[in-house]
Tab-separated table of C-alpha atoms in Angstrom:
chain	number	residue	atom	x	y	z
A	25	ASP	CA	-28.775	-15.514	17.913
A	26	LYS	CA	-27.974	-12.969	15.030
A	27	ASN	CA	-30.447	-10.370	13.767
A	28	TYR	CA	-29.865	-9.596	9.836
A	29	ILE	CA	-30.065	-5.772	8.365
A	30	ASN	CA	-30.209	-5.820	4.929
A	31	ASP	CA	-30.627	-2.398	4.124
A	32	GLY	CA	-31.515	1.556	5.631
A	33	TYR	CA	-29.622	4.507	7.052
A	34	PHE	CA	-28.258	3.876	10.398
A	35	SER	CA	-27.026	7.185	12.224
A	36	GLU	CA	-25.347	7.453	15.803
A	37	CYS	CA	-26.724	3.551	16.648
A	38	THR	CA	-24.616	0.799	18.313
A	39	PHE	CA	-25.176	-3.046	17.211
A	40	THR	CA	-24.493	-5.856	18.847
A	41	ASN	CA	-24.881	-9.439	17.462
A	42	TYR	CA	-25.595	-8.644	14.222
A	43	ILE	CA	-25.118	-9.535	10.281
A	44	ILE	CA	-24.836	-7.111	8.028
A	45	ASN	CA	-25.992	-7.047	4.103
A	46	GLY	CA	-26.343	-3.449	3.362
A	47	GLY	CA	-27.250	-0.091	4.766
A	48	LYS	CA	-25.739	3.077	4.987
A	49	PHE	CA	-24.173	4.092	8.488
A	50	TYR	CA	-23.296	7.234	9.765
A	51	ASN	CA	-21.214	7.597	13.171
A	52	CYS	CA	-22.031	4.613	14.371
A	53	VAL	CA	-20.547	1.384	16.349
A	54	ILE	CA	-20.393	-2.041	15.266
A	55	ASP	CA	-18.160	-4.583	17.309
A	56	ASN	CA	-16.392	-7.653	16.835
A	57	THR	CA	-20.004	-9.360	17.844
A	58	ASN	CA	-21.219	-8.219	14.390
A	59	THR	CA	-20.188	-9.934	11.202
A	60	TRP	CA	-19.708	-6.707	8.515
A	61	ASN	CA	-20.830	-8.441	5.161
A	62	LEU	CA	-21.720	-5.262	3.126
A	63	GLY	CA	-22.927	-1.844	3.395
A	64	GLU	CA	-21.310	2.029	3.050
A	65	TRP	CA	-19.742	3.352	6.184
A	66	HIS	CA	-19.082	7.134	7.754
A	67	ASN	CA	-17.776	8.204	10.412
A	68	ALA	CA	-16.951	11.793	10.565
A	69	ASN	CA	-15.370	11.507	13.907
A	70	GLY	CA	-12.491	9.429	12.757
A	71	SER	CA	-13.083	7.064	15.672
A	72	ASN	CA	-12.204	3.131	15.939
A	73	ASP	CA	-15.421	2.396	15.925
A	74	PHE	CA	-15.623	0.271	13.458
A	75	THR	CA	-13.968	-3.379	15.227
A	76	SER	CA	-15.947	-6.314	12.735
A	77	GLU	CA	-14.238	-7.869	9.823
A	78	TRP	CA	-14.546	-6.007	6.655
A	79	TYR	CA	-15.382	-8.227	3.714
A	80	SER	CA	-17.292	-5.981	0.924
A	81	GLY	CA	-18.939	-2.208	0.299
A	82	VAL	CA	-17.682	1.330	0.946
A	83	TRP	CA	-15.669	2.965	3.589
A	84	ASN	CA	-15.986	6.580	3.264
A	85	SER	CA	-14.093	7.711	6.097
A	86	GLY	CA	-12.674	6.488	9.954
A	87	ILE	CA	-9.784	4.728	11.649
A	88	PHE	CA	-9.928	0.676	10.360
A	89	ASN	CA	-7.732	-1.383	12.039
A	90	GLY	CA	-8.861	-4.801	11.425
A	91	LYS	CA	-8.955	-7.688	8.592
A	92	TRP	CA	-9.873	-6.309	5.119
A	93	TYR	CA	-10.770	-8.595	2.360
A	94	GLY	CA	-12.556	-6.913	-0.101
A	95	GLY	CA	-14.406	-3.590	-1.498
A	96	THR	CA	-13.284	-0.273	-1.594
A	97	PHE	CA	-11.643	2.020	1.041
A	98	ASN	CA	-12.362	5.717	-0.436
A	99	ASN	CA	-10.536	7.678	3.093
A	100	GLY	CA	-9.613	7.514	6.614
A	101	VAL	CA	-6.861	5.860	8.040
A	102	PHE	CA	-5.977	2.019	7.869
A	103	ALA	CA	-4.178	1.481	11.171
A	104	TYR	CA	-1.646	-1.048	12.609
A	105	PRO	CA	-1.977	-3.719	12.965
A	106	GLY	CA	-4.469	-4.038	10.226
A	107	GLU	CA	-4.578	-6.386	7.334
A	108	TRP	CA	-5.555	-5.927	4.155
A	109	TYR	CA	-5.985	-8.937	1.956
A	110	ASP	CA	-7.743	-7.502	-1.221
A	111	GLY	CA	-10.133	-4.798	-2.925
A	112	ILE	CA	-9.302	-1.551	-3.793
A	113	ALA	CA	-7.972	1.777	-2.228
A	114	ASN	CA	-8.312	5.078	-3.679
A	115	GLY	CA	-6.732	7.477	-1.242
A	116	GLY	CA	-6.604	7.589	2.612
A	117	VAL	CA	-3.360	6.837	4.944
A	118	PHE	CA	-1.716	3.362	5.583
A	119	SER	CA	-0.152	3.157	8.886
A	120	GLY	CA	1.903	0.315	9.680
A	121	ILE	CA	-0.384	-2.641	7.773
A	122	THR	CA	0.647	-5.401	5.814
A	123	TRP	CA	-0.738	-5.045	2.063
A	124	HIS	CA	-1.114	-8.126	0.696
A	125	SER	CA	-2.924	-7.873	-2.620
A	126	GLY	CA	-5.342	-5.904	-4.465
A	127	LEU	CA	-4.844	-2.328	-5.880
A	128	THR	CA	-4.178	1.590	-4.593
A	129	ARG	CA	-4.032	4.793	-5.965
A	130	ASP	CA	-3.646	8.192	-4.543
A	131	ALA	CA	-3.232	7.092	-0.763
A	132	ILE	CA	-0.047	7.524	1.316
A	133	PHE	CA	1.580	4.346	3.605
A	134	VAL	CA	3.683	5.468	6.034
A	135	ASP	CA	5.443	3.707	9.568
A	136	LYS	CA	6.586	0.703	8.554
A	137	CYS	CA	3.823	-0.812	6.293
A	138	THR	CA	4.915	-4.191	4.679
A	139	PHE	CA	3.379	-4.070	0.592
A	140	GLU	CA	3.499	-8.042	-0.082
A	141	SER	CA	1.823	-7.756	-3.733
A	142	GLY	CA	-0.710	-6.109	-5.973
A	143	ILE	CA	-0.211	-2.876	-7.243
A	144	PHE	CA	0.468	0.912	-6.254
A	145	ASN	CA	-0.747	3.549	-8.434
A	146	ASP	CA	0.746	6.806	-7.855
A	147	GLY	CA	0.498	7.846	-3.666
A	148	TYR	CA	3.569	8.298	-1.372
A	149	PHE	CA	5.317	4.923	0.185
A	150	ILE	CA	7.656	6.129	2.782
A	151	ASP	CA	9.490	4.333	5.807
A	152	SER	CA	8.194	1.277	4.304
A	153	THR	CA	9.352	-2.261	2.506
A	154	PHE	CA	8.030	-3.595	-1.073
A	155	ASN	CA	8.266	-7.055	-1.301
A	156	GLY	CA	6.216	-7.706	-4.859
A	157	GLY	CA	3.716	-6.413	-6.839
A	158	ASN	CA	3.923	-3.198	-8.958
A	159	PHE	CA	5.094	0.143	-8.509
A	160	ASN	CA	3.210	2.550	-11.239
A	161	GLY	CA	4.382	6.233	-10.244
A	162	GLY	CA	4.140	7.460	-7.313
A	163	LYS	CA	6.884	8.713	-4.895
A	164	MET	CA	9.150	6.289	-2.303
A	165	TYR	CA	11.291	7.668	0.353
A	166	ASN	CA	13.182	5.863	2.595
A	167	SER	CA	11.917	2.421	2.097
A	168	THR	CA	13.423	-1.002	0.837
A	169	ILE	CA	12.150	-2.678	-2.249
A	170	ASN	CA	13.004	-6.756	-1.897
A	171	GLY	CA	10.816	-7.558	-4.929
A	172	GLY	CA	8.651	-6.622	-7.587
A	173	THR	CA	8.897	-4.495	-10.328
A	174	VAL	CA	9.273	-0.763	-10.101
A	175	TYR	CA	7.625	1.521	-13.201
A	176	ASN	CA	8.413	4.816	-12.900
A	177	GLY	CA	8.148	7.073	-9.956
A	178	MET	CA	10.660	8.879	-8.357
A	179	ILE	CA	12.519	6.921	-5.532
A	180	THR	CA	14.970	8.276	-2.954
A	181	GLY	CA	16.793	7.245	0.004
A	182	SER	CA	16.021	4.089	-0.467
A	183	THR	CA	17.690	0.426	-0.800
A	184	VAL	CA	17.106	-1.961	-3.551
A	185	ASN	CA	17.583	-6.047	-2.956
A	186	GLY	CA	17.037	-9.062	-4.217
A	187	ASP	CA	14.701	-9.818	-7.660
A	188	SER	CA	13.492	-6.139	-8.300
A	189	GLU	CA	13.137	-4.857	-11.569
A	190	ILE	CA	13.778	-1.242	-12.126
A	191	LYS	CA	12.154	-0.188	-15.962
A	192	GLY	CA	12.098	3.416	-15.688
A	193	GLY	CA	12.204	6.468	-12.741
A	194	SER	CA	14.167	8.392	-11.241
A	195	PHE	CA	16.304	7.539	-8.608
A	196	SER	CA	18.973	9.347	-6.181
A	197	ASP	CA	21.019	8.529	-3.014
A	198	MET	CA	19.873	5.028	-3.468
A	199	ILE	CA	21.802	1.530	-2.052
A	200	ILE	CA	21.443	-1.337	-4.461
A	201	ASN	CA	22.256	-4.467	-3.575
A	202	ASN	CA	20.545	-6.721	-6.478
A	203	GLY	CA	18.356	-6.745	-9.040
A	204	LYS	CA	18.140	-5.848	-13.235
A	205	ILE	CA	18.050	-2.303	-13.884
A	206	PHE	CA	16.371	-0.907	-17.042
A	207	ASN	CA	15.964	2.760	-18.415
A	208	MET	CA	16.828	3.970	-14.793
A	209	THR	CA	17.543	7.803	-14.409
A	210	GLY	CA	20.020	7.182	-11.484
A	211	ILE	CA	22.135	9.703	-9.748
A	212	ASN	CA	24.195	8.992	-5.940
A	213	LEU	CA	23.871	5.593	-6.052
A	214	THR	CA	26.038	2.928	-4.175
A	215	VAL	CA	26.322	-0.509	-6.642
A	216	ASN	CA	27.052	-3.676	-4.654
A	217	ASN	CA	25.680	-5.692	-7.207
A	218	GLY	CA	22.646	-5.867	-10.208
A	219	LYS	CA	23.091	-6.412	-13.781
A	220	PHE	CA	22.340	-2.841	-15.555
A	221	TYR	CA	21.125	-2.946	-19.037
A	222	SER	CA	20.459	0.421	-19.805
A	223	GLY	CA	19.770	4.058	-18.252
A	224	ASN	CA	21.467	7.559	-17.404
A	225	TYR	CA	23.515	7.641	-14.506
A	226	SER	CA	25.618	9.911	-12.464
A	227	ASN	CA	27.939	10.498	-9.459
A	228	ALA	CA	27.831	6.571	-9.179
A	229	VAL	CA	30.301	4.163	-7.345
A	230	PHE	CA	30.182	0.942	-8.597
A	231	ILE	CA	31.585	-1.870	-6.016
A	232	GLY	CA	30.116	-4.630	-8.229
A	233	GLY	CA	27.672	-5.580	-10.422
A	234	ASP	CA	27.477	-6.302	-14.326
A	235	ILE	CA	26.840	-3.178	-16.653
A	236	TYR	CA	25.395	-4.049	-20.363
A	237	ASN	CA	24.712	-0.626	-21.826
A	238	GLY	CA	23.694	2.800	-20.872
A	239	MET	CA	25.072	6.096	-20.084
A	240	TYR	CA	27.513	6.896	-17.382
A	241	LEU	CA	28.950	10.299	-15.992
A	242	ASN	CA	31.364	10.670	-13.083
A	243	ILE	CA	30.969	7.201	-12.050
A	244	THR	CA	34.159	4.864	-9.730
A	245	GLY	CA	34.252	2.101	-7.941
A	246	THR	CA	35.760	-1.350	-8.451
């Protein structure tokens, strides 16, 4: 039989076979025998003491590596093999995880994360893959863009593929294999394909692609 927690304050407690519908939890242990529906989680030690699935509530600190379906992630580490399905992330480090939907702002994505869809506002995107969604500002390094739309930001050492749309931003040391490009400021580019409608470009090699408009300086290629 399951027990229920609907509210309260809990510090350094261990729970087994509970359905948790609310309350504040500090440095507790909640394993996969529990069902978490709602509550507020703090773990100042940063240890991996939450092993159930997360459905809603507020996460303020600690390490999470399970399945996340909603709520707010304010800080901590979201680690591999964790998967994010929906919700809001305000900061934190996301390492090697898959992001399916939702909003992230001021977070850090590293170690081969995969961003499938959603909204990325500011923050850092490093050594990871952006497959879809909106990238709104922020900094991207050594990553791959396979789809979605980029609205501004600083992107370097990365590759653009597929049906991606670039609508602003500063790009350097890039490989562009495809996509629709608007208002990019690009330097040190290798362009294999794509459609360029506007922007400012310098020190680029155009092996292929279609140029419709824009300003180009020191361009070579076939």
